[in-house]
Amino acid sequence: MRIEKLNENKIRIFLNLDDLKSKNINVHDFMSNSLESQEFFLDMLDTANAEVGFNTADYKLIIEALASSDR
Protein backbone atom coordinates (compact mmCIF):
# COMPACT_ATOMS: atom_id res chain seq x y z
CA MET A 1 0.00 0.00 0.00
CA ARG A 2 1.23 3.45 -0.89
CA ILE A 3 -0.39 6.69 0.26
CA GLU A 4 0.03 10.13 -1.32
CA LYS A 5 -1.32 13.28 0.28
CA LEU A 6 -2.53 15.44 -2.61
CA ASN A 7 -3.67 18.36 -0.44
CA GLU A 8 -5.23 18.96 2.97
CA ASN A 9 -8.53 17.45 1.81
CA LYS A 10 -7.49 14.65 -0.51
CA ILE A 11 -5.31 11.55 -0.50
CA ARG A 12 -4.66 8.80 -3.00
CA ILE A 13 -4.14 5.23 -1.82
CA PHE A 14 -2.59 2.63 -4.11
CA LEU A 15 -3.32 -1.02 -3.35
CA ASN A 16 -2.33 -4.22 -5.05
CA LEU A 17 -3.67 -7.75 -4.78
CA ASP A 18 -1.07 -8.63 -2.17
CA ASP A 19 -2.43 -5.86 0.08
CA LEU A 20 -5.89 -7.38 -0.18
CA LYS A 21 -4.59 -10.93 0.34
CA SER A 22 -2.77 -9.86 3.51
CA LYS A 23 -6.18 -8.96 4.98
CA ASN A 24 -7.93 -12.04 3.50
CA ILE A 25 -10.08 -9.88 1.23
CA ASN A 26 -10.78 -10.66 -2.41
CA VAL A 27 -11.47 -8.02 -5.06
CA HIS A 28 -15.22 -8.69 -5.03
CA ASP A 29 -15.43 -8.20 -1.26
CA PHE A 30 -13.32 -5.06 -1.47
CA MET A 31 -15.58 -3.47 -4.07
CA SER A 32 -18.72 -4.38 -2.10
CA ASN A 33 -19.93 -3.04 1.20
CA SER A 34 -18.78 -6.05 3.20
CA LEU A 35 -17.76 -5.82 6.83
CA GLU A 36 -14.23 -6.90 5.85
CA SER A 37 -13.90 -4.11 3.29
CA GLN A 38 -15.21 -1.55 5.77
CA GLU A 39 -12.67 -2.65 8.38
CA PHE A 40 -9.88 -2.60 5.79
CA PHE A 41 -10.88 0.90 4.70
CA LEU A 42 -10.81 2.14 8.31
CA ASP A 43 -7.35 0.59 8.69
CA MET A 44 -6.23 2.46 5.55
CA LEU A 45 -7.50 5.74 7.02
CA ASP A 46 -5.61 5.07 10.26
CA THR A 47 -2.48 4.39 8.23
CA ALA A 48 -3.01 7.60 6.22
CA ASN A 49 -3.30 9.54 9.44
CA ALA A 50 -0.09 8.02 10.82
CA GLU A 51 1.95 8.26 7.60
CA VAL A 52 0.87 11.55 6.03
CA GLY A 53 -1.18 13.31 8.73
CA PHE A 54 -4.52 12.90 6.97
CA ASN A 55 -7.09 13.11 9.79
CA THR A 56 -10.69 12.19 8.96
CA ALA A 57 -12.22 12.42 12.44
CA ASP A 58 -15.66 14.06 12.37
CA TYR A 59 -15.64 14.53 8.58
CA LYS A 60 -17.87 13.18 5.85
CA LEU A 61 -15.90 11.36 3.17
CA ILE A 62 -16.29 10.82 -0.55
CA ILE A 63 -14.52 7.74 -1.85
CA GLU A 64 -13.63 7.09 -5.47
CA ALA A 65 -12.30 3.63 -6.25
CA LEU A 66 -10.65 2.84 -9.57
CA ALA A 67 -9.30 -0.47 -10.78
CA SER A 68 -6.11 -0.64 -12.78
CA SER A 69 -4.22 -3.48 -14.39
CA ASP A 70 -0.88 -1.82 -13.55
CA ARG A 71 1.32 -3.95 -11.38
N, CA, C and O atoms as a CHARMM CRD file, in Angstrom:
* protein
*
  284
    1    1 MET  N      0.84800  -1.16600   0.00000 PROA 1      0.00000
    2    1 MET  CA     0.00000   0.00000   0.00000 PROA 1      0.00000
    3    1 MET  C      0.89900   1.23600   0.00000 PROA 1      0.00000
    4    1 MET  O      1.89700   1.31500   0.71600 PROA 1      0.00000
    5    2 ARG  N      0.50400   2.18300  -0.82300 PROA 2      0.00000
    6    2 ARG  CA     1.22500   3.45100  -0.88600 PROA 2      0.00000
    7    2 ARG  C      0.20200   4.57000  -0.77200 PROA 2      0.00000
    8    2 ARG  O     -0.86100   4.51700  -1.39200 PROA 2      0.00000
    9    3 ILE  N      0.52800   5.58100   0.02300 PROA 3      0.00000
   10    3 ILE  CA    -0.38900   6.68900   0.25600 PROA 3      0.00000
   11    3 ILE  C      0.28400   7.98400  -0.16200 PROA 3      0.00000
   12    3 ILE  O      1.42900   8.24400   0.20400 PROA 3      0.00000
   13    4 GLU  N     -0.43200   8.79600  -0.93100 PROA 4      0.00000
   14    4 GLU  CA     0.03300  10.12900  -1.32300 PROA 4      0.00000
   15    4 GLU  C     -0.95800  11.15000  -0.79200 PROA 4      0.00000
   16    4 GLU  O     -2.16700  10.99400  -0.96300 PROA 4      0.00000
   17    5 LYS  N     -0.45600  12.18600  -0.15300 PROA 5      0.00000
   18    5 LYS  CA    -1.32400  13.28000   0.28100 PROA 5      0.00000
   19    5 LYS  C     -1.30200  14.31900  -0.83100 PROA 5      0.00000
   20    5 LYS  O     -0.26500  14.92900  -1.09100 PROA 5      0.00000
   21    6 LEU  N     -2.44000  14.52500  -1.48900 PROA 6      0.00000
   22    6 LEU  CA    -2.52800  15.44500  -2.61400 PROA 6      0.00000
   23    6 LEU  C     -2.71300  16.87600  -2.13800 PROA 6      0.00000
   24    6 LEU  O     -2.12900  17.79800  -2.70700 PROA 6      0.00000
   25    7 ASN  N     -3.51600  17.07200  -1.10300 PROA 7      0.00000
   26    7 ASN  CA    -3.67400  18.36100  -0.44400 PROA 7      0.00000
   27    7 ASN  C     -4.29000  18.10400   0.92400 PROA 7      0.00000
   28    7 ASN  O     -4.40000  16.95000   1.33800 PROA 7      0.00000
   29    8 GLU  N     -4.68900  19.14300   1.62700 PROA 8      0.00000
   30    8 GLU  CA    -5.22600  18.96300   2.97300 PROA 8      0.00000
   31    8 GLU  C     -6.52800  18.16300   2.99600 PROA 8      0.00000
   32    8 GLU  O     -6.89700  17.60600   4.03000 PROA 8      0.00000
   33    9 ASN  N     -7.22600  18.10600   1.85800 PROA 9      0.00000
   34    9 ASN  CA    -8.52900  17.45400   1.80700 PROA 9      0.00000
   35    9 ASN  C     -8.58300  16.19500   0.95900 PROA 9      0.00000
   36    9 ASN  O     -9.65100  15.60400   0.79600 PROA 9      0.00000
   37   10 LYS  N     -7.44700  15.77700   0.41800 PROA 10     0.00000
   38   10 LYS  CA    -7.49300  14.64800  -0.51200 PROA 10     0.00000
   39   10 LYS  C     -6.21500  13.81600  -0.42800 PROA 10     0.00000
   40   10 LYS  O     -5.10100  14.33600  -0.37200 PROA 10     0.00000
   41   11 ILE  N     -6.43300  12.47900  -0.42100 PROA 11     0.00000
   42   11 ILE  CA    -5.31200  11.54600  -0.50200 PROA 11     0.00000
   43   11 ILE  C     -5.59600  10.55600  -1.62100 PROA 11     0.00000
   44   11 ILE  O     -6.72700  10.41100  -2.08400 PROA 11     0.00000
   45   12 ARG  N     -4.54200   9.88500  -2.03400 PROA 12     0.00000
   46   12 ARG  CA    -4.66500   8.80300  -3.00500 PROA 12     0.00000
   47   12 ARG  C     -3.97500   7.59500  -2.38000 PROA 12     0.00000
   48   12 ARG  O     -2.83800   7.68200  -1.91600 PROA 12     0.00000
   49   13 ILE  N     -4.68300   6.46800  -2.37700 PROA 13     0.00000
   50   13 ILE  CA    -4.13800   5.23100  -1.82300 PROA 13     0.00000
   51   13 ILE  C     -4.02300   4.21100  -2.94800 PROA 13     0.00000
   52   13 ILE  O     -4.99300   3.93900  -3.65600 PROA 13     0.00000
   53   14 PHE  N     -2.84500   3.65600  -3.10200 PROA 14     0.00000
   54   14 PHE  CA    -2.59000   2.63300  -4.10600 PROA 14     0.00000
   55   14 PHE  C     -2.51200   1.28300  -3.40800 PROA 14     0.00000
   56   14 PHE  O     -1.74200   1.10200  -2.46500 PROA 14     0.00000
   57   15 LEU  N     -3.31800   0.33900  -3.88500 PROA 15     0.00000
   58   15 LEU  CA    -3.32500  -1.01800  -3.34500 PROA 15     0.00000
   59   15 LEU  C     -3.03000  -2.00500  -4.45900 PROA 15     0.00000
   60   15 LEU  O     -3.30400  -1.73800  -5.63000 PROA 15     0.00000
   61   16 ASN  N     -2.47400  -3.13900  -4.08900 PROA 16     0.00000
   62   16 ASN  CA    -2.33300  -4.22200  -5.05400 PROA 16     0.00000
   63   16 ASN  C     -2.98600  -5.47300  -4.46900 PROA 16     0.00000
   64   16 ASN  O     -3.45400  -5.46200  -3.33000 PROA 16     0.00000
   65   17 LEU  N     -3.01400  -6.52400  -5.23500 PROA 17     0.00000
   66   17 LEU  CA    -3.67500  -7.75400  -4.78100 PROA 17     0.00000
   67   17 LEU  C     -3.03300  -8.32400  -3.52300 PROA 17     0.00000
   68   17 LEU  O     -3.71800  -8.92800  -2.69800 PROA 17     0.00000
   69   18 ASP  N     -1.73700  -8.14000  -3.37200 PROA 18     0.00000
   70   18 ASP  CA    -1.06800  -8.63300  -2.16600 PROA 18     0.00000
   71   18 ASP  C     -1.57100  -7.90900  -0.92200 PROA 18     0.00000
   72   18 ASP  O     -1.68800  -8.51400   0.14400 PROA 18     0.00000
   73   19 ASP  N     -1.87000  -6.60800  -1.05200 PROA 19     0.00000
   74   19 ASP  CA    -2.43100  -5.85800   0.07800 PROA 19     0.00000
   75   19 ASP  C     -3.77100  -6.44200   0.49700 PROA 19     0.00000
   76   19 ASP  O     -4.05400  -6.58000   1.68800 PROA 19     0.00000
   77   20 LEU  N     -4.59300  -6.78500  -0.48700 PROA 20     0.00000
   78   20 LEU  CA    -5.88800  -7.38200  -0.18200 PROA 20     0.00000
   79   20 LEU  C     -5.71700  -8.76800   0.42400 PROA 20     0.00000
   80   20 LEU  O     -6.38200  -9.10900   1.40200 PROA 20     0.00000
   81   21 LYS  N     -4.82100  -9.57200  -0.15900 PROA 21     0.00000
   82   21 LYS  CA    -4.58800 -10.93200   0.33900 PROA 21     0.00000
   83   21 LYS  C     -4.10600 -10.91600   1.78800 PROA 21     0.00000
   84   21 LYS  O     -4.46400 -11.79400   2.57300 PROA 21     0.00000
   85   22 SER  N     -3.29500  -9.92000   2.14200 PROA 22     0.00000
   86   22 SER  CA    -2.77500  -9.85900   3.50900 PROA 22     0.00000
   87   22 SER  C     -3.88500  -9.66200   4.53300 PROA 22     0.00000
   88   22 SER  O     -3.70800  -9.97600   5.71000 PROA 22     0.00000
   89   23 LYS  N     -5.02000  -9.14800   4.09300 PROA 23     0.00000
   90   23 LYS  CA    -6.18300  -8.95700   4.97500 PROA 23     0.00000
   91   23 LYS  C     -7.28300  -9.98100   4.69100 PROA 23     0.00000
   92   23 LYS  O     -8.39900  -9.85400   5.19500 PROA 23     0.00000
   93   24 ASN  N     -6.96400 -10.99700   3.88000 PROA 24     0.00000
   94   24 ASN  CA    -7.93000 -12.04000   3.50100 PROA 24     0.00000
   95   24 ASN  C     -9.18700 -11.45900   2.85700 PROA 24     0.00000
   96   24 ASN  O    -10.30600 -11.86700   3.16700 PROA 24     0.00000
   97   25 ILE  N     -8.98200 -10.50400   1.95900 PROA 25     0.00000
   98   25 ILE  CA   -10.08000  -9.87600   1.23300 PROA 25     0.00000
   99   25 ILE  C     -9.85800 -10.10700  -0.25600 PROA 25     0.00000
  100   25 ILE  O     -8.75500  -9.90100  -0.76200 PROA 25     0.00000
  101   26 ASN  N    -10.90800 -10.53600  -0.95900 PROA 26     0.00000
  102   26 ASN  CA   -10.78500 -10.65900  -2.40700 PROA 26     0.00000
  103   26 ASN  C    -11.31600  -9.38000  -3.06200 PROA 26     0.00000
  104   26 ASN  O    -11.91800  -8.54100  -2.39200 PROA 26     0.00000
  105   27 VAL  N    -11.09300  -9.23800  -4.35000 PROA 27     0.00000
  106   27 VAL  CA   -11.47500  -8.02300  -5.06200 PROA 27     0.00000
  107   27 VAL  C    -12.97400  -7.78200  -4.97500 PROA 27     0.00000
  108   27 VAL  O    -13.41200  -6.64700  -4.79300 PROA 27     0.00000
  109   28 HSD  N    -13.76100  -8.84200  -5.10400 PROA 28     0.00000
  110   28 HSD  CA   -15.21800  -8.69100  -5.03500 PROA 28     0.00000
  111   28 HSD  C    -15.64600  -8.13900  -3.67100 PROA 28     0.00000
  112   28 HSD  O    -16.46400  -7.22200  -3.60300 PROA 28     0.00000
  113   29 ASP  N    -15.09600  -8.69200  -2.59200 PROA 29     0.00000
  114   29 ASP  CA   -15.43100  -8.20400  -1.25700 PROA 29     0.00000
  115   29 ASP  C    -14.99400  -6.75900  -1.07100 PROA 29     0.00000
  116   29 ASP  O    -15.69600  -5.96400  -0.44600 PROA 29     0.00000
  117   30 PHE  N    -13.82800  -6.42300  -1.61700 PROA 30     0.00000
  118   30 PHE  CA   -13.31600  -5.05900  -1.46600 PROA 30     0.00000
  119   30 PHE  C    -14.22500  -4.04800  -2.15500 PROA 30     0.00000
  120   30 PHE  O    -14.44900  -2.95700  -1.63100 PROA 30     0.00000
  121   31 MET  N    -14.74700  -4.40200  -3.31600 PROA 31     0.00000
  122   31 MET  CA   -15.58500  -3.47500  -4.06900 PROA 31     0.00000
  123   31 MET  C    -17.02800  -3.46300  -3.56500 PROA 31     0.00000
  124   31 MET  O    -17.82800  -2.64000  -4.01100 PROA 31     0.00000
  125   32 SER  N    -17.36300  -4.34900  -2.65900 PROA 32     0.00000
  126   32 SER  CA   -18.71600  -4.37900  -2.09600 PROA 32     0.00000
  127   32 SER  C    -18.69100  -3.68800  -0.73600 PROA 32     0.00000
  128   32 SER  O    -17.65800  -3.18300  -0.29600 PROA 32     0.00000
  129   33 ASN  N    -19.81900  -3.67800  -0.09900 PROA 33     0.00000
  130   33 ASN  CA   -19.92900  -3.03700   1.20100 PROA 33     0.00000
  131   33 ASN  C    -19.86000  -4.07900   2.31200 PROA 33     0.00000
  132   33 ASN  O    -20.65800  -4.05300   3.24900 PROA 33     0.00000
  133   34 SER  N    -18.90500  -4.99200   2.20000 PROA 34     0.00000
  134   34 SER  CA   -18.78100  -6.05100   3.19700 PROA 34     0.00000
  135   34 SER  C    -18.14300  -5.50500   4.47500 PROA 34     0.00000
  136   34 SER  O    -17.47300  -4.47300   4.46000 PROA 34     0.00000
  137   35 LEU  N    -18.36100  -6.20700   5.56000 PROA 35     0.00000
  138   35 LEU  CA   -17.76400  -5.82500   6.83100 PROA 35     0.00000
  139   35 LEU  C    -16.24000  -5.82400   6.73000 PROA 35     0.00000
  140   35 LEU  O    -15.57600  -4.94600   7.28000 PROA 35     0.00000
  141   36 GLU  N    -15.68900  -6.82100   6.01900 PROA 36     0.00000
  142   36 GLU  CA   -14.22700  -6.90000   5.85500 PROA 36     0.00000
  143   36 GLU  C    -13.68300  -5.69000   5.10800 PROA 36     0.00000
  144   36 GLU  O    -12.64900  -5.14100   5.48700 PROA 36     0.00000
  145   37 SER  N    -14.37300  -5.26900   4.04800 PROA 37     0.00000
  146   37 SER  CA   -13.89600  -4.11500   3.28600 PROA 37     0.00000
  147   37 SER  C    -14.01600  -2.83200   4.10600 PROA 37     0.00000
  148   37 SER  O    -13.16500  -1.94900   4.00100 PROA 37     0.00000
  149   38 GLN  N    -15.06100  -2.72200   4.91800 PROA 38     0.00000
  150   38 GLN  CA   -15.20700  -1.54700   5.77200 PROA 38     0.00000
  151   38 GLN  C    -14.07400  -1.47100   6.79500 PROA 38     0.00000
  152   38 GLN  O    -13.50000  -0.40500   7.01900 PROA 38     0.00000
  153   39 GLU  N    -13.76100  -2.60400   7.40800 PROA 39     0.00000
  154   39 GLU  CA   -12.67000  -2.64600   8.37900 PROA 39     0.00000
  155   39 GLU  C    -11.32900  -2.33200   7.71800 PROA 39     0.00000
  156   39 GLU  O    -10.50600  -1.61500   8.28600 PROA 39     0.00000
  157   40 PHE  N    -11.11200  -2.86900   6.52100 PROA 40     0.00000
  158   40 PHE  CA    -9.87700  -2.59700   5.79100 PROA 40     0.00000
  159   40 PHE  C     -9.77800  -1.11700   5.45000 PROA 40     0.00000
  160   40 PHE  O     -8.70600  -0.52500   5.56800 PROA 40     0.00000
  161   41 PHE  N    -10.88100  -0.51700   5.02900 PROA 41     0.00000
  162   41 PHE  CA   -10.88000   0.89600   4.70300 PROA 41     0.00000
  163   41 PHE  C    -10.54800   1.73800   5.94400 PROA 41     0.00000
  164   41 PHE  O     -9.76800   2.68600   5.85600 PROA 41     0.00000
  165   42 LEU  N    -11.12600   1.40100   7.07600 PROA 42     0.00000
  166   42 LEU  CA   -10.81500   2.14000   8.30700 PROA 42     0.00000
  167   42 LEU  C     -9.33900   1.98100   8.68100 PROA 42     0.00000
  168   42 LEU  O     -8.71800   2.92900   9.16100 PROA 42     0.00000
  169   43 ASP  N     -8.78200   0.80100   8.46500 PROA 43     0.00000
  170   43 ASP  CA    -7.34600   0.59000   8.68600 PROA 43     0.00000
  171   43 ASP  C     -6.52100   1.47900   7.75900 PROA 43     0.00000
  172   43 ASP  O     -5.51300   2.04900   8.17600 PROA 43     0.00000
  173   44 MET  N     -6.95200   1.59900   6.48800 PROA 44     0.00000
  174   44 MET  CA    -6.22900   2.46300   5.54500 PROA 44     0.00000
  175   44 MET  C     -6.26600   3.91300   6.00700 PROA 44     0.00000
  176   44 MET  O     -5.26200   4.61700   5.89900 PROA 44     0.00000
  177   45 LEU  N     -7.40400   4.37200   6.52100 PROA 45     0.00000
  178   45 LEU  CA    -7.50200   5.73800   7.01600 PROA 45     0.00000
  179   45 LEU  C     -6.61000   5.95600   8.23300 PROA 45     0.00000
  180   45 LEU  O     -5.99900   7.01600   8.36600 PROA 45     0.00000
  181   46 ASP  N     -6.52700   4.96900   9.12000 PROA 46     0.00000
  182   46 ASP  CA    -5.61500   5.06700  10.26200 PROA 46     0.00000
  183   46 ASP  C     -4.16700   5.15400   9.78900 PROA 46     0.00000
  184   46 ASP  O     -3.37700   5.93200  10.32500 PROA 46     0.00000
  185   47 THR  N     -3.82700   4.35800   8.78900 PROA 47     0.00000
  186   47 THR  CA    -2.47500   4.39300   8.22600 PROA 47     0.00000
  187   47 THR  C     -2.20300   5.74300   7.57600 PROA 47     0.00000
  188   47 THR  O     -1.11200   6.29200   7.73200 PROA 47     0.00000
  189   48 ALA  N     -3.17600   6.28400   6.85200 PROA 48     0.00000
  190   48 ALA  CA    -3.01100   7.60200   6.21700 PROA 48     0.00000
  191   48 ALA  C     -2.80100   8.68000   7.25800 PROA 48     0.00000
  192   48 ALA  O     -2.01800   9.60700   7.04600 PROA 48     0.00000
  193   49 ASN  N     -3.48500   8.57200   8.37200 PROA 49     0.00000
  194   49 ASN  CA    -3.29700   9.54400   9.44400 PROA 49     0.00000
  195   49 ASN  C     -1.88200   9.45200  10.00500 PROA 49     0.00000
  196   49 ASN  O     -1.22300  10.47000  10.21800 PROA 49     0.00000
  197   50 ALA  N     -1.42100   8.22600  10.24400 PROA 50     0.00000
  198   50 ALA  CA    -0.09000   8.01800  10.81500 PROA 50     0.00000
  199   50 ALA  C      1.02600   8.40000   9.84500 PROA 50     0.00000
  200   50 ALA  O      2.02100   8.99900  10.25400 PROA 50     0.00000
  201   51 GLU  N      0.86900   8.06000   8.56300 PROA 51     0.00000
  202   51 GLU  CA     1.95500   8.26400   7.60000 PROA 51     0.00000
  203   51 GLU  C      2.01400   9.66600   7.00400 PROA 51     0.00000
  204   51 GLU  O      3.09900  10.21300   6.80800 PROA 51     0.00000
  205   52 VAL  N      0.84600  10.25100   6.71300 PROA 52     0.00000
  206   52 VAL  CA     0.87300  11.55300   6.03200 PROA 52     0.00000
  207   52 VAL  C      0.05600  12.62800   6.74300 PROA 52     0.00000
  208   52 VAL  O     -0.12300  13.72200   6.20900 PROA 52     0.00000
  209   53 GLY  N     -0.44400  12.32400   7.95200 PROA 53     0.00000
  210   53 GLY  CA    -1.17900  13.31000   8.72700 PROA 53     0.00000
  211   53 GLY  C     -2.55300  13.65200   8.18400 PROA 53     0.00000
  212   53 GLY  O     -3.03000  14.77500   8.34800 PROA 53     0.00000
  213   54 PHE  N     -3.19600  12.68000   7.53100 PROA 54     0.00000
  214   54 PHE  CA    -4.52500  12.90400   6.97200 PROA 54     0.00000
  215   54 PHE  C     -5.55500  12.44600   7.99600 PROA 54     0.00000
  216   54 PHE  O     -5.80500  11.24900   8.13600 PROA 54     0.00000
  217   55 ASN  N     -6.15500  13.39800   8.71200 PROA 55     0.00000
  218   55 ASN  CA    -7.09300  13.10700   9.78600 PROA 55     0.00000
  219   55 ASN  C     -8.51800  13.22600   9.27300 PROA 55     0.00000
  220   55 ASN  O     -8.89000  14.25700   8.71200 PROA 55     0.00000
  221   56 THR  N     -9.31300  12.19300   9.45700 PROA 56     0.00000
  222   56 THR  CA   -10.69000  12.18900   8.95800 PROA 56     0.00000
  223   56 THR  C    -11.72100  12.22000  10.07800 PROA 56     0.00000
  224   56 THR  O    -12.91400  12.06300   9.82200 PROA 56     0.00000
  225   57 ALA  N    -11.28300  12.41600  11.30200 PROA 57     0.00000
  226   57 ALA  CA   -12.22000  12.41800  12.43600 PROA 57     0.00000
  227   57 ALA  C    -13.26800  13.50600  12.24400 PROA 57     0.00000
  228   57 ALA  O    -12.94400  14.65200  11.93400 PROA 57     0.00000
  229   58 ASP  N    -14.52400  13.13100  12.43300 PROA 58     0.00000
  230   58 ASP  CA   -15.66300  14.06200  12.37200 PROA 58     0.00000
  231   58 ASP  C    -15.86600  14.70000  11.00000 PROA 58     0.00000
  232   58 ASP  O    -16.40700  15.80200  10.91200 PROA 58     0.00000
  233   59 TYR  N    -15.44300  14.03100   9.93100 PROA 59     0.00000
  234   59 TYR  CA   -15.64100  14.53500   8.57600 PROA 59     0.00000
  235   59 TYR  C    -16.45900  13.53400   7.76800 PROA 59     0.00000
  236   59 TYR  O    -16.39000  12.32700   7.99700 PROA 59     0.00000
  237   60 LYS  N    -17.22600  14.04900   6.82900 PROA 60     0.00000
  238   60 LYS  CA   -17.87200  13.18300   5.84600 PROA 60     0.00000
  239   60 LYS  C    -16.86900  12.94200   4.73400 PROA 60     0.00000
  240   60 LYS  O    -16.09800  13.83400   4.37900 PROA 60     0.00000
  241   61 LEU  N    -16.87900  11.72900   4.18400 PROA 61     0.00000
  242   61 LEU  CA   -15.89800  11.36000   3.16900 PROA 61     0.00000
  243   61 LEU  C    -16.57400  10.98400   1.86300 PROA 61     0.00000
  244   61 LEU  O    -17.67000  10.42300   1.85000 PROA 61     0.00000
  245   62 ILE  N    -15.90600  11.29900   0.77200 PROA 62     0.00000
  246   62 ILE  CA   -16.28800  10.82000  -0.54900 PROA 62     0.00000
  247   62 ILE  C    -15.15700   9.91200  -1.00800 PROA 62     0.00000
  248   62 ILE  O    -13.98500  10.28700  -0.95800 PROA 62     0.00000
  249   63 ILE  N    -15.51600   8.72400  -1.45300 PROA 63     0.00000
  250   63 ILE  CA   -14.51800   7.74000  -1.85400 PROA 63     0.00000
  251   63 ILE  C    -14.70700   7.41600  -3.32200 PROA 63     0.00000
  252   63 ILE  O    -15.81700   7.13300  -3.77400 PROA 63     0.00000
  253   64 GLU  N    -13.62500   7.46200  -4.05000 PROA 64     0.00000
  254   64 GLU  CA   -13.63200   7.08600  -5.46600 PROA 64     0.00000
  255   64 GLU  C    -12.65700   5.94400  -5.62800 PROA 64     0.00000
  256   64 GLU  O    -11.46500   6.10100  -5.36500 PROA 64     0.00000
  257   65 ALA  N    -13.14800   4.80000  -6.05600 PROA 65     0.00000
  258   65 ALA  CA   -12.29800   3.62900  -6.25000 PROA 65     0.00000
  259   65 ALA  C    -12.16500   3.34200  -7.74200 PROA 65     0.00000
  260   65 ALA  O    -13.15300   3.29200  -8.47500 PROA 65     0.00000
  261   66 LEU  N    -10.92800   3.15700  -8.16800 PROA 66     0.00000
  262   66 LEU  CA   -10.64500   2.84300  -9.56700 PROA 66     0.00000
  263   66 LEU  C     -9.79800   1.59000  -9.62300 PROA 66     0.00000
  264   66 LEU  O     -8.89400   1.40000  -8.81000 PROA 66     0.00000
  265   67 ALA  N    -10.09600   0.74300 -10.58300 PROA 67     0.00000
  266   67 ALA  CA    -9.29800  -0.46900 -10.78500 PROA 67     0.00000
  267   67 ALA  C     -8.31500  -0.22400 -11.93100 PROA 67     0.00000
  268   67 ALA  O     -8.62400   0.44800 -12.91500 PROA 67     0.00000
  269   68 SER  N     -7.14100  -0.78400 -11.76800 PROA 68     0.00000
  270   68 SER  CA    -6.10600  -0.64400 -12.77700 PROA 68     0.00000
  271   68 SER  C     -5.41100  -1.98100 -12.95200 PROA 68     0.00000
  272   68 SER  O     -5.29600  -2.76000 -12.00600 PROA 68     0.00000
  273   69 SER  N     -4.95400  -2.24000 -14.15200 PROA 69     0.00000
  274   69 SER  CA    -4.21600  -3.47800 -14.38600 PROA 69     0.00000
  275   69 SER  C     -2.72700  -3.28200 -14.19000 PROA 69     0.00000
  276   69 SER  O     -1.95700  -4.22500 -14.37300 PROA 69     0.00000
  277   70 ASP  N     -2.29800  -2.07500 -13.82000 PROA 70     0.00000
  278   70 ASP  CA    -0.88000  -1.82300 -13.55300 PROA 70     0.00000
  279   70 ASP  C     -0.42700  -2.66500 -12.38300 PROA 70     0.00000
  280   70 ASP  O     -1.16800  -2.87500 -11.42300 PROA 70     0.00000
  281   71 ARG  N      0.78400  -3.13700 -12.47300 PROA 71     0.00000
  282   71 ARG  CA     1.31700  -3.95400 -11.37700 PROA 71     0.00000
  283   71 ARG  C      2.45600  -3.26700 -10.72600 PROA 71     0.00000
  284   71 ARG  O      3.03800  -3.79800  -9.78100 PROA 71     0.00000
